[in-house]
Short mmCIF file of C-alpha atoms and ligand atoms in Angstrom, two decimals:
data_model
loop_
_atom_site.label_atom_id
_atom_site.label_comp_id
_atom_site.label_asym_id
_atom_site.label_seq_id
_atom_site.Cartn_x
_atom_site.Cartn_y
_atom_site.Cartn_z
CA MET A 1 34.25 -8.81 -6.31
CA ALA A 2 32.36 -11.11 -3.97
CA GLU A 3 29.14 -12.39 -5.77
CA ARG A 4 25.83 -11.55 -3.41
CA VAL A 5 23.04 -13.91 -4.77
CA LEU A 6 19.72 -13.49 -2.45
CA ARG A 7 16.72 -15.18 -2.50
CA PHE A 8 12.98 -12.92 -3.44
CA ALA A 9 12.22 -12.05 -0.28
CA GLU A 10 15.86 -10.89 0.79
CA ALA A 11 16.69 -9.00 -2.17
CA LEU A 12 13.33 -6.83 -1.81
CA GLY A 13 13.98 -6.61 1.86
CA VAL A 14 17.30 -5.21 1.10
CA VAL A 15 15.68 -2.46 -1.49
CA LEU A 16 12.91 -1.82 1.28
CA ALA A 17 15.77 -0.92 3.70
CA GLU A 18 18.00 1.08 0.93
CA ALA A 19 14.06 3.04 0.21
CA GLY A 20 13.71 3.67 3.58
CA ARG A 21 16.94 5.72 4.05
CA VAL A 22 16.24 7.51 1.12
CA ALA A 23 15.75 11.41 1.42
CA VAL A 24 12.73 12.98 0.31
CA PRO A 25 13.43 15.15 -2.56
CA ALA A 26 14.70 18.56 -1.74
CA GLU A 27 13.10 20.81 -4.42
CA VAL A 28 9.46 21.67 -4.03
CA GLU A 29 7.65 23.13 -6.95
CA SER A 30 3.81 24.35 -6.99
CA VAL A 31 1.59 23.05 -9.97
CA GLU A 32 -1.98 23.52 -11.39
CA LEU A 33 -4.50 21.11 -9.40
CA LEU A 34 -4.88 18.44 -12.65
CA HIS A 35 -0.73 18.46 -13.79
CA ALA A 36 -0.59 17.49 -10.16
CA VAL A 37 -1.78 14.15 -10.99
CA GLY A 38 0.78 11.07 -10.79
CA ARG A 39 3.33 13.58 -8.63
CA VAL A 40 3.53 13.33 -4.87
CA LEU A 41 2.43 15.63 -2.62
CA ALA A 42 5.10 17.72 -0.59
CA GLU A 43 2.79 19.24 1.98
CA ALA A 44 -0.22 17.96 3.74
CA VAL A 45 -3.37 19.37 2.45
CA LYS A 46 -5.53 20.60 5.57
CA ALA A 47 -9.30 21.61 5.68
CA ASN A 48 -9.64 25.32 5.07
CA ARG A 49 -13.17 25.10 6.55
CA ASP A 50 -15.22 22.62 8.29
CA GLN A 51 -16.56 19.85 6.05
CA PRO A 52 -19.06 20.13 5.60
CA PRO A 53 -18.91 23.64 6.06
CA PHE A 54 -22.59 23.70 7.42
CA ASP A 55 -25.29 21.22 8.59
CA ARG A 56 -26.04 19.96 4.86
CA ALA A 57 -29.35 18.27 3.64
CA THR A 58 -27.98 14.97 2.06
CA ARG A 59 -31.76 14.20 0.11
CA ASP A 60 -34.29 16.84 -1.56
CA GLY A 61 -37.27 16.51 1.08
CA TYR A 62 -38.43 18.84 4.09
CA ALA A 63 -36.44 20.03 6.83
CA LEU A 64 -38.58 19.79 10.14
CA ARG A 65 -38.26 18.82 13.67
CA ALA A 66 -38.03 14.73 13.83
CA VAL A 67 -40.54 14.99 16.83
CA ASP A 68 -43.03 16.31 14.55
CA THR A 69 -43.32 13.82 12.21
CA GLY A 70 -46.67 12.45 12.81
CA ALA A 71 -48.48 15.47 12.50
CA ALA A 72 -49.74 17.87 10.09
CA LEU A 73 -46.98 20.15 8.91
CA ARG A 74 -47.05 23.86 7.36
CA VAL A 75 -44.77 24.21 4.56
CA VAL A 76 -43.31 27.98 5.43
CA GLY A 77 -41.00 28.19 2.78
CA GLN A 78 -38.17 26.84 0.35
CA VAL A 79 -34.12 26.45 0.51
CA ARG A 80 -32.28 25.44 -2.08
CA ALA A 81 -28.62 24.68 -2.75
CA GLY A 82 -26.41 27.62 -2.36
CA GLU A 83 -28.82 29.08 -0.31
CA VAL A 84 -29.19 30.06 3.34
CA TRP A 85 -32.61 30.43 4.87
CA CYS A 86 -32.88 33.92 6.26
CA GLY A 87 -36.48 33.56 7.58
CA ALA A 88 -37.41 33.07 11.24
CA ALA A 89 -36.26 29.71 12.86
CA LEU A 90 -38.41 26.69 12.21
CA GLY A 91 -40.81 26.59 14.89
CA ALA A 92 -43.18 23.33 16.15
CA GLY A 93 -45.45 22.21 13.07
CA GLU A 94 -43.25 23.78 10.31
CA ALA A 95 -41.37 22.56 7.49
CA ILE A 96 -39.28 24.30 5.03
CA GLU A 97 -38.60 22.52 1.27
CA ILE A 98 -35.13 21.76 0.96
CA MET A 99 -32.76 20.65 -1.60
CA THR A 100 -29.57 18.19 -1.49
CA GLY A 101 -26.65 20.13 -0.84
CA ALA A 102 -28.64 23.12 1.00
CA PRO A 103 -27.87 24.06 4.81
CA LEU A 104 -30.45 23.09 7.35
CA PRO A 105 -32.39 25.92 8.49
CA ALA A 106 -32.34 27.05 11.77
CA GLY A 107 -34.81 25.22 14.43
CA ALA A 108 -34.73 21.99 11.76
CA ASP A 109 -32.93 18.73 12.65
CA ALA A 110 -34.05 16.27 10.46
CA VAL A 111 -34.68 16.35 6.41
CA VAL A 112 -37.70 13.87 5.36
CA MET A 113 -37.35 12.38 1.77
CA VAL A 114 -39.82 13.99 -0.66
CA GLU A 115 -40.31 10.33 -1.56
CA HIS A 116 -42.21 10.10 1.72
CA THR A 117 -43.87 12.55 2.21
CA ALA A 118 -47.55 13.95 0.57
CA VAL A 119 -48.49 17.90 0.46
CA GLU A 120 -51.71 18.83 0.23
CA ARG A 121 -53.28 22.23 -0.05
CA GLY A 122 -49.76 23.63 1.67
CA VAL A 123 -50.30 20.64 4.44
CA LEU A 124 -47.39 18.32 4.56
CA TRP A 125 -48.07 14.74 5.99
CA VAL A 126 -45.25 12.36 6.38
CA GLU A 127 -46.07 8.98 5.15
CA PRO A 128 -48.15 7.26 8.29
CA GLY A 129 -45.71 4.38 10.07
CA ARG A 130 -42.38 6.35 9.12
CA SER A 131 -40.49 7.68 11.89
CA LEU A 132 -37.66 9.86 11.84
CA LYS A 133 -34.42 10.61 14.21
CA PRO A 134 -32.86 13.90 14.53
CA GLY A 135 -29.93 14.07 12.38
CA GLU A 136 -31.44 11.89 9.53
CA ASN A 137 -30.30 12.85 6.10
CA VAL A 138 -28.04 15.49 7.57
CA VAL A 139 -24.61 15.67 7.62
CA ALA A 140 -23.67 18.00 10.69
CA GLN A 141 -21.36 20.99 10.56
CA GLY A 142 -17.40 19.26 10.61
CA ALA A 143 -18.71 15.83 10.85
CA GLU A 144 -16.34 15.27 8.05
CA ALA A 145 -13.39 17.19 8.82
CA ARG A 146 -12.83 20.15 11.49
CA ALA A 147 -11.25 23.23 9.76
CA GLY A 148 -7.34 22.35 10.05
CA ALA A 149 -7.55 19.28 9.83
CA ARG A 150 -5.50 17.13 7.95
CA LEU A 151 -6.97 15.26 4.79
CA LEU A 152 -4.20 14.34 2.83
CA PRO A 153 -0.61 13.48 3.95
CA THR A 154 2.83 14.60 2.79
CA GLY A 155 4.05 11.82 0.18
CA ARG A 156 0.73 10.54 -0.71
CA ALA A 157 0.57 10.22 -4.20
CA ILE A 158 -1.99 12.45 -6.38
CA GLY A 159 -5.00 10.79 -8.21
CA ALA A 160 -8.39 11.63 -8.67
CA ALA A 161 -9.75 11.13 -5.11
CA GLU A 162 -6.94 13.19 -4.21
CA VAL A 163 -7.89 16.21 -6.57
CA ALA A 164 -11.34 15.93 -5.51
CA VAL A 165 -10.16 16.75 -1.55
CA ALA A 166 -7.84 19.46 -3.03
CA ALA A 167 -10.65 21.38 -4.80
CA SER A 168 -13.25 20.68 -2.10
CA CYS A 169 -10.65 23.01 0.21
CA GLY A 170 -10.37 25.64 -2.71
CA ARG A 171 -6.72 24.58 -3.92
CA ALA A 172 -6.08 25.24 -7.65
CA GLU A 173 -2.47 24.35 -7.02
CA LEU A 174 -0.44 21.57 -5.24
CA PRO A 175 3.01 21.75 -3.87
CA VAL A 176 4.64 18.46 -5.21
CA PHE A 177 7.97 16.87 -5.06
CA ALA A 178 10.66 17.79 -7.95
CA ARG A 179 11.09 14.80 -10.16
CA PRO A 180 14.04 12.51 -9.46
CA LYS A 181 16.16 12.71 -12.81
CA VAL A 182 16.80 9.01 -13.90
CA ALA A 183 19.53 7.96 -16.00
CA ILE A 184 18.76 5.05 -18.23
CA VAL A 185 21.55 3.03 -20.42
CA ALA A 186 20.83 0.50 -22.30
CA THR A 187 24.10 -1.76 -23.13
CA GLY A 188 24.84 -3.91 -25.90
CA ASP A 189 26.69 -4.27 -29.17
CA GLU A 190 23.79 -5.16 -31.19
CA LEU A 191 21.22 -2.43 -30.10
CA VAL A 192 20.05 0.15 -32.37
CA GLU A 193 18.45 3.34 -31.75
CA LEU A 194 15.07 3.60 -33.54
CA ALA A 195 15.94 6.45 -35.58
CA GLU A 196 19.41 5.43 -36.08
CA VAL A 197 20.67 5.04 -39.94
CA HIS A 198 22.19 2.28 -41.53
CA THR A 199 23.39 1.98 -44.87
CA ALA A 200 22.39 -1.79 -46.26
CA GLY A 201 25.57 -4.18 -46.79
CA ALA A 202 27.90 -1.52 -45.56
CA LYS A 203 31.42 -2.84 -44.91
CA ALA A 204 33.32 -5.01 -46.31
CA GLN A 205 34.68 -7.65 -43.48
CA SER A 206 38.03 -9.03 -43.23
CA GLU A 207 38.40 -12.72 -43.73
CA GLY A 208 37.42 -15.07 -41.01
CA GLU A 209 35.82 -11.96 -39.07
CA ALA A 210 32.52 -12.36 -37.71
CA MET A 211 30.18 -10.08 -39.55
CA ARG A 212 29.36 -6.84 -37.16
CA PRO A 213 25.78 -6.32 -37.50
CA GLU A 214 25.49 -3.40 -39.88
CA ALA A 215 27.67 -5.59 -42.57
CA GLU A 216 24.77 -7.95 -43.43
CA ALA A 217 21.23 -6.05 -43.82
CA SER A 218 18.35 -8.01 -43.13
CA GLY A 219 16.29 -6.66 -45.73
CA TYR A 220 13.62 -5.16 -43.77
CA PRO A 221 13.91 -1.40 -43.34
CA SER A 222 13.55 0.50 -39.55
CA VAL A 223 10.40 2.81 -39.52
CA ALA A 224 13.19 5.48 -40.62
CA GLY A 225 13.64 3.86 -43.78
CA ALA A 226 16.82 2.54 -43.20
CA MET A 227 18.17 -1.03 -43.03
CA ILE A 228 18.38 -2.63 -39.78
CA GLY A 229 21.23 -5.37 -39.86
CA ALA A 230 19.84 -9.35 -39.47
CA ALA A 231 21.69 -9.63 -36.01
CA GLU A 232 21.09 -6.17 -34.89
CA ILE A 233 18.33 -5.52 -32.08
CA TYR A 234 16.27 -2.17 -31.70
CA ASN A 235 16.75 -0.97 -28.16
CA SER A 236 13.44 -1.39 -26.57
CA ASN A 237 14.64 -1.27 -23.00
CA SER A 238 15.42 1.89 -22.74
CA TYR A 239 11.71 2.71 -23.84
CA ALA A 240 10.16 0.55 -21.61
CA LEU A 241 12.16 2.02 -18.84
CA ALA A 242 11.23 5.59 -19.63
CA ALA A 243 7.57 4.77 -19.87
CA LEU A 244 7.86 2.86 -16.58
CA VAL A 245 10.03 5.76 -15.08
CA ARG A 246 7.58 8.02 -15.97
CA GLY A 247 4.79 6.16 -14.70
CA GLU A 248 6.38 6.66 -11.34
CA GLY A 249 6.82 10.05 -11.68
CA GLY A 250 10.29 10.41 -12.05
CA GLU A 251 12.25 12.03 -14.95
CA ALA A 252 13.51 9.62 -17.27
CA ARG A 253 16.89 10.71 -19.20
CA ARG A 254 17.87 8.41 -22.14
CA LEU A 255 21.40 8.21 -22.70
CA ALA A 256 22.94 6.85 -25.76
CA VAL A 257 23.33 3.24 -25.69
CA ALA A 258 26.71 1.43 -24.53
CA ARG A 259 28.36 -0.49 -26.30
CA ASP A 260 30.38 -3.71 -24.95
CA THR A 261 33.42 -1.65 -24.15
CA VAL A 262 34.86 -0.68 -21.03
CA GLU A 263 35.25 2.57 -22.64
CA SER A 264 31.98 2.88 -23.66
CA LEU A 265 30.46 2.05 -20.56
CA ARG A 266 32.74 4.51 -18.08
CA GLU A 267 31.49 7.08 -20.85
CA ARG A 268 27.97 6.74 -20.15
CA LEU A 269 28.75 6.64 -16.23
CA ALA A 270 30.17 9.92 -16.74
CA GLU A 271 27.22 11.25 -18.91
CA ALA A 272 24.88 9.76 -16.02
CA LYS A 273 26.84 11.99 -13.13
CA GLY A 274 24.11 14.47 -11.50
CA CYS A 275 21.23 11.98 -11.73
CA ASP A 276 19.34 10.76 -8.72
CA LEU A 277 18.80 7.22 -9.76
CA LEU A 278 20.74 5.02 -12.53
CA LEU A 279 19.52 2.08 -14.33
CA LEU A 280 21.50 0.09 -16.72
CA SER A 281 20.31 -2.85 -18.95
CA GLY A 282 21.92 -5.55 -20.28
CA GLY A 283 25.58 -6.68 -19.55
CA VAL A 284 25.33 -8.25 -16.48
CA SER A 285 25.11 -12.09 -17.35
CA MET A 286 28.16 -14.24 -17.33
CA GLY A 287 28.61 -13.14 -21.22
CA LYS A 288 32.63 -12.74 -22.06
CA PHE A 289 31.40 -9.03 -23.06
CA ASP A 290 29.24 -8.63 -20.07
CA LEU A 291 31.23 -5.80 -18.61
CA VAL A 292 28.58 -3.57 -16.72
CA GLU A 293 29.89 -4.97 -13.05
CA GLN A 294 33.57 -4.67 -13.92
CA VAL A 295 33.10 -1.00 -14.67
CA LEU A 296 30.95 -0.10 -12.00
CA THR A 297 33.43 -1.94 -9.55
CA GLU A 298 36.47 0.04 -10.94
CA ALA A 299 34.10 3.38 -10.54
CA GLY A 300 34.17 2.52 -6.84
CA ALA A 301 30.31 1.04 -6.66
CA GLU A 302 29.21 -0.85 -3.57
CA PHE A 303 26.80 -3.70 -4.36
CA PHE A 304 23.97 -4.86 -2.33
CA PHE A 305 23.49 -7.78 -4.28
CA THR A 306 24.85 -8.98 -7.58
CA GLY A 307 21.37 -11.06 -8.45
CA ALA A 308 18.14 -12.55 -7.12
CA LEU A 309 16.72 -16.04 -7.03
CA ILE A 310 14.00 -14.99 -9.65
CA GLN A 311 13.07 -16.06 -13.29
CA PRO A 312 13.06 -13.87 -14.92
CA GLY A 313 15.38 -11.41 -13.75
CA LYS A 314 18.02 -13.50 -11.87
CA PRO A 315 21.57 -11.59 -13.00
CA ILE A 316 20.00 -8.13 -11.49
CA VAL A 317 22.53 -5.94 -9.24
CA PHE A 318 21.71 -3.31 -7.05
CA GLY A 319 24.33 -1.05 -5.45
CA ARG A 320 25.47 2.32 -4.73
CA LEU A 321 27.94 4.37 -6.89
CA ALA A 322 31.15 6.19 -4.84
CA ASP A 323 28.96 9.83 -5.15
CA GLY A 324 25.76 7.61 -3.59
CA THR A 325 23.71 7.06 -6.41
CA HIS A 326 22.14 4.42 -6.39
CA PHE A 327 22.04 2.26 -9.59
CA PHE A 328 20.38 -1.23 -10.74
CA GLY A 329 22.12 -3.35 -13.33
CA LEU A 330 18.98 -4.92 -15.00
CA PRO A 331 19.23 -7.69 -17.13
CA GLY A 332 19.00 -7.08 -20.67
CA ASN A 333 16.12 -9.67 -21.70
CA PRO A 334 13.01 -6.98 -21.96
CA VAL A 335 10.73 -8.90 -19.89
CA SER A 336 13.28 -9.49 -16.96
CA THR A 337 14.49 -5.89 -17.41
CA GLN A 338 10.18 -4.88 -16.96
CA VAL A 339 9.94 -7.80 -13.92
CA CYS A 340 13.05 -6.46 -12.16
CA PHE A 341 11.58 -2.59 -12.18
CA HIS A 342 8.24 -3.88 -11.16
CA LEU A 343 9.67 -5.58 -8.23
CA PHE A 344 12.86 -3.83 -6.73
CA VAL A 345 13.03 -0.39 -9.20
CA ALA A 346 9.75 0.91 -8.48
CA PRO A 347 9.94 0.81 -4.61
CA LEU A 348 13.01 2.85 -4.63
CA LEU A 349 11.94 5.01 -7.31
CA ARG A 350 8.80 5.86 -5.37
CA ALA A 351 10.74 6.41 -2.15
CA MET A 352 12.83 8.94 -4.11
CA VAL A 353 9.69 11.08 -5.64
CA GLY A 354 8.60 11.03 -2.00
CA ARG A 355 5.79 8.46 -1.82
CA THR A 356 5.35 6.97 1.82
CA VAL A 357 3.80 3.97 0.43
CA ILE A 358 6.53 2.09 -1.87
CA ALA A 359 6.17 -1.80 -1.88
CA PRO A 360 5.29 -3.61 -5.18
CA MET A 361 1.55 -4.24 -5.68
CA PHE A 362 1.16 -7.86 -5.10
CA SER A 363 -2.72 -9.41 -5.32
CA GLU A 364 -4.34 -12.45 -5.23
CA ALA A 365 -6.36 -14.54 -8.01
CA ARG A 366 -7.55 -18.12 -8.81
CA LEU A 367 -5.75 -19.99 -11.22
CA GLU A 368 -7.42 -20.82 -14.95
CA GLU A 369 -5.20 -23.42 -15.31
CA ASP A 370 -2.74 -26.20 -13.71
CA VAL A 371 0.62 -24.55 -13.88
CA LYS A 372 3.89 -26.49 -13.28
CA GLY A 373 6.09 -25.61 -10.27
CA GLY A 374 8.94 -26.73 -8.68
CA ALA A 375 11.44 -24.35 -9.59
CA LYS A 376 14.32 -23.62 -8.03
CA VAL A 377 13.61 -19.65 -7.89
CA THR A 378 10.60 -17.91 -7.34
CA ARG A 379 9.24 -17.23 -11.33
CA PHE A 380 7.41 -14.17 -12.12
CA LEU A 381 5.24 -15.32 -15.34
CA PRO A 382 3.27 -13.04 -17.49
CA ALA A 383 -0.18 -13.54 -16.97
CA GLU A 384 -3.65 -12.48 -17.93
CA MET A 385 -5.66 -11.83 -14.92
CA THR A 386 -9.48 -11.34 -15.58
CA SER A 387 -11.76 -9.41 -12.96
CA ALA A 388 -14.99 -10.57 -12.54
CA TRP A 389 -17.90 -9.79 -10.29
CA ASP A 390 -17.62 -13.43 -8.92
CA GLY A 391 -14.01 -13.29 -8.65
CA VAL A 392 -10.54 -12.65 -9.90
CA THR A 393 -8.85 -15.12 -12.20
CA VAL A 394 -5.31 -15.45 -13.62
CA LYS A 395 -4.00 -17.31 -16.43
CA VAL A 396 -0.36 -17.75 -17.52
CA VAL A 397 0.37 -16.80 -21.11
CA GLY A 398 2.48 -18.84 -23.66
CA TRP A 399 5.86 -17.45 -23.99
CA GLN A 400 9.18 -17.89 -25.49
CA GLY A 401 10.59 -16.52 -22.72
CA SER A 402 12.44 -13.43 -21.16
CA GLY A 403 12.99 -11.83 -24.44
CA ASP A 404 9.50 -12.47 -25.57
CA VAL A 405 8.25 -8.76 -25.32
CA SER A 406 4.76 -9.62 -27.37
CA ALA A 407 3.82 -12.10 -24.79
CA ASN A 408 4.45 -9.79 -22.42
CA ALA A 409 2.60 -7.28 -23.22
CA ARG A 410 -0.44 -10.09 -24.18
CA GLY A 411 -0.22 -10.56 -20.03
CA ASN A 412 -1.23 -7.62 -17.65
CA CYS A 413 0.29 -9.23 -14.59
CA TYR A 414 2.85 -11.54 -13.08
CA CYS A 415 1.89 -14.73 -11.94
CA VAL A 416 4.24 -15.08 -9.06
CA LEU A 417 5.03 -18.96 -8.52
CA PRO A 418 7.12 -19.37 -5.02
CA GLU A 419 10.33 -21.53 -5.19
CA GLY A 420 10.16 -25.16 -4.41
CA VAL A 421 6.73 -25.29 -4.55
CA GLU A 422 5.54 -28.81 -6.64
CA GLY A 423 2.62 -27.52 -8.51
CA PHE A 424 -0.45 -24.99 -8.56
CA ALA A 425 -3.51 -26.19 -9.39
CA LYS A 426 -6.52 -25.00 -11.31
CA GLY A 427 -8.80 -23.12 -8.64
CA GLU A 428 -6.08 -22.54 -6.31
CA ALA A 429 -5.27 -18.94 -5.27
CA VAL A 430 -1.97 -17.62 -6.59
CA ARG A 431 -0.43 -14.50 -5.92
CA VAL A 432 -0.05 -11.69 -8.75
CA LEU A 433 2.64 -8.60 -9.20
CA LEU A 434 0.27 -6.05 -10.67
CA ARG A 435 1.61 -3.58 -13.33
P1 AMP B 501 22.45 -9.41 -22.26
O1 AMP B 501 21.96 -8.90 -20.63
O2 AMP B 501 23.07 -7.88 -22.38
O3 AMP B 501 22.77 -10.82 -22.25
O4 AMP B 501 21.23 -9.30 -23.01
C1 AMP B 501 20.04 -10.40 -23.05
C2 AMP B 501 19.23 -10.45 -24.24
O5 AMP B 501 18.54 -9.37 -23.87
C3 AMP B 501 19.94 -10.30 -25.40
O6 AMP B 501 19.35 -11.07 -26.05
C4 AMP B 501 19.68 -8.84 -25.70
O7 AMP B 501 19.88 -8.81 -27.40
C5 AMP B 501 18.65 -8.92 -25.30
N1 AMP B 501 18.54 -6.95 -24.99
C6 AMP B 501 19.96 -6.65 -24.10
N2 AMP B 501 19.26 -5.24 -24.56
C7 AMP B 501 18.65 -5.29 -25.10
C8 AMP B 501 17.58 -3.83 -25.37
N3 AMP B 501 18.27 -2.46 -24.58
N4 AMP B 501 16.50 -4.09 -25.53
C9 AMP B 501 16.03 -5.11 -26.53
N5 AMP B 501 17.01 -6.25 -26.38
C10 AMP B 501 17.97 -6.09 -25.46
MG1 MG B 502 24.57 -7.52 -23.96
#
């Protein structure tokens, strides 16, 4: 198979182009408003009536005619939020006490704030020198939206702001796209599932043969109380990926760990059938037992790229299986896996959940310390961003490389260091990848 290693921007371009061709999910379901949070609107939300539905007072005060501001006014009544003024239309020299959110009585064209008035024996005076324009402290009926206007488009991810709009239109349920099913396969002979049970010191080894992981217990019990082998590693990637997939509105299906054998990988590929996206982790580097690309190739996969000039994450592969299902072969190092998810998987997955805004989320921050540059690849270093009123700063966290999950968790973003730049000075603005 021909290698195709792309620079970061090219690789992202390939993913975004593929994402642009992804069809929105065919299935739509109706869910309760709050269950729609984190999902994606499958139909536009339209205003069910004018918004506001009446000329709305935006202040507590007095409804009046703006031209009457300088005169002594007779207070003829009161209208509270939720009430409609049923008396005669307001005439010259009259005022009606009004509360925020109440409909403006007929005849009035403005509201003066209660703070700007004085009332003595039923006579209202507006503060001397204060003038009032027609429409002041009033939002006219339909000024925010006319009945039938599109308030939220199809493809919008639903958060609190969208919930507020839907609720303001009386919608107790929303139509959302079905979650795409994402198969997650971690690969590696060294991996142990969290609940997997091992017996300490099992299995005699034949002479000269390397110890199998379970043969030499480390003496550290796993959470389940069993022993984990000295050379064994808990499978953390499947869980990290499942969390990331869920966060993007997909349905994560964690399959059993694949061993570094052709047979085991084939089995998992077969089990992943029927899913909308396949994520593999590990087994895409140059090692003798990195067989993922080989097995994908023999299954008829098409590769869009087989590496990206990024660090961490260089060995990432992206392509499509014979049946059209997209796959990513993510590097096994846990930080690489997560960075590659944010950079490449998330955009594709966002398109698959039906979202229209899909690009990785970049922002900018000022460096708290100098950072060495000069790499031949674009680097995404775990970093801690601090947001303050006078600006946003970022500091790269100390780490032991792309296997260092704890360093990754000490950060809250990734500092982006583009390839070739000699160095980055304290105070300089750099790009950050948000997560
Ligand atoms: P690989 O990409 O398979 O060469 O793996 C690179 C490194 O990541 C090795 O140190 C692996 O032990 C580690 N690794 C691979 N897969 C996982 C996983 N699912 N969970 C935690 N660490 C992993
Ligand atoms: Mg491996």
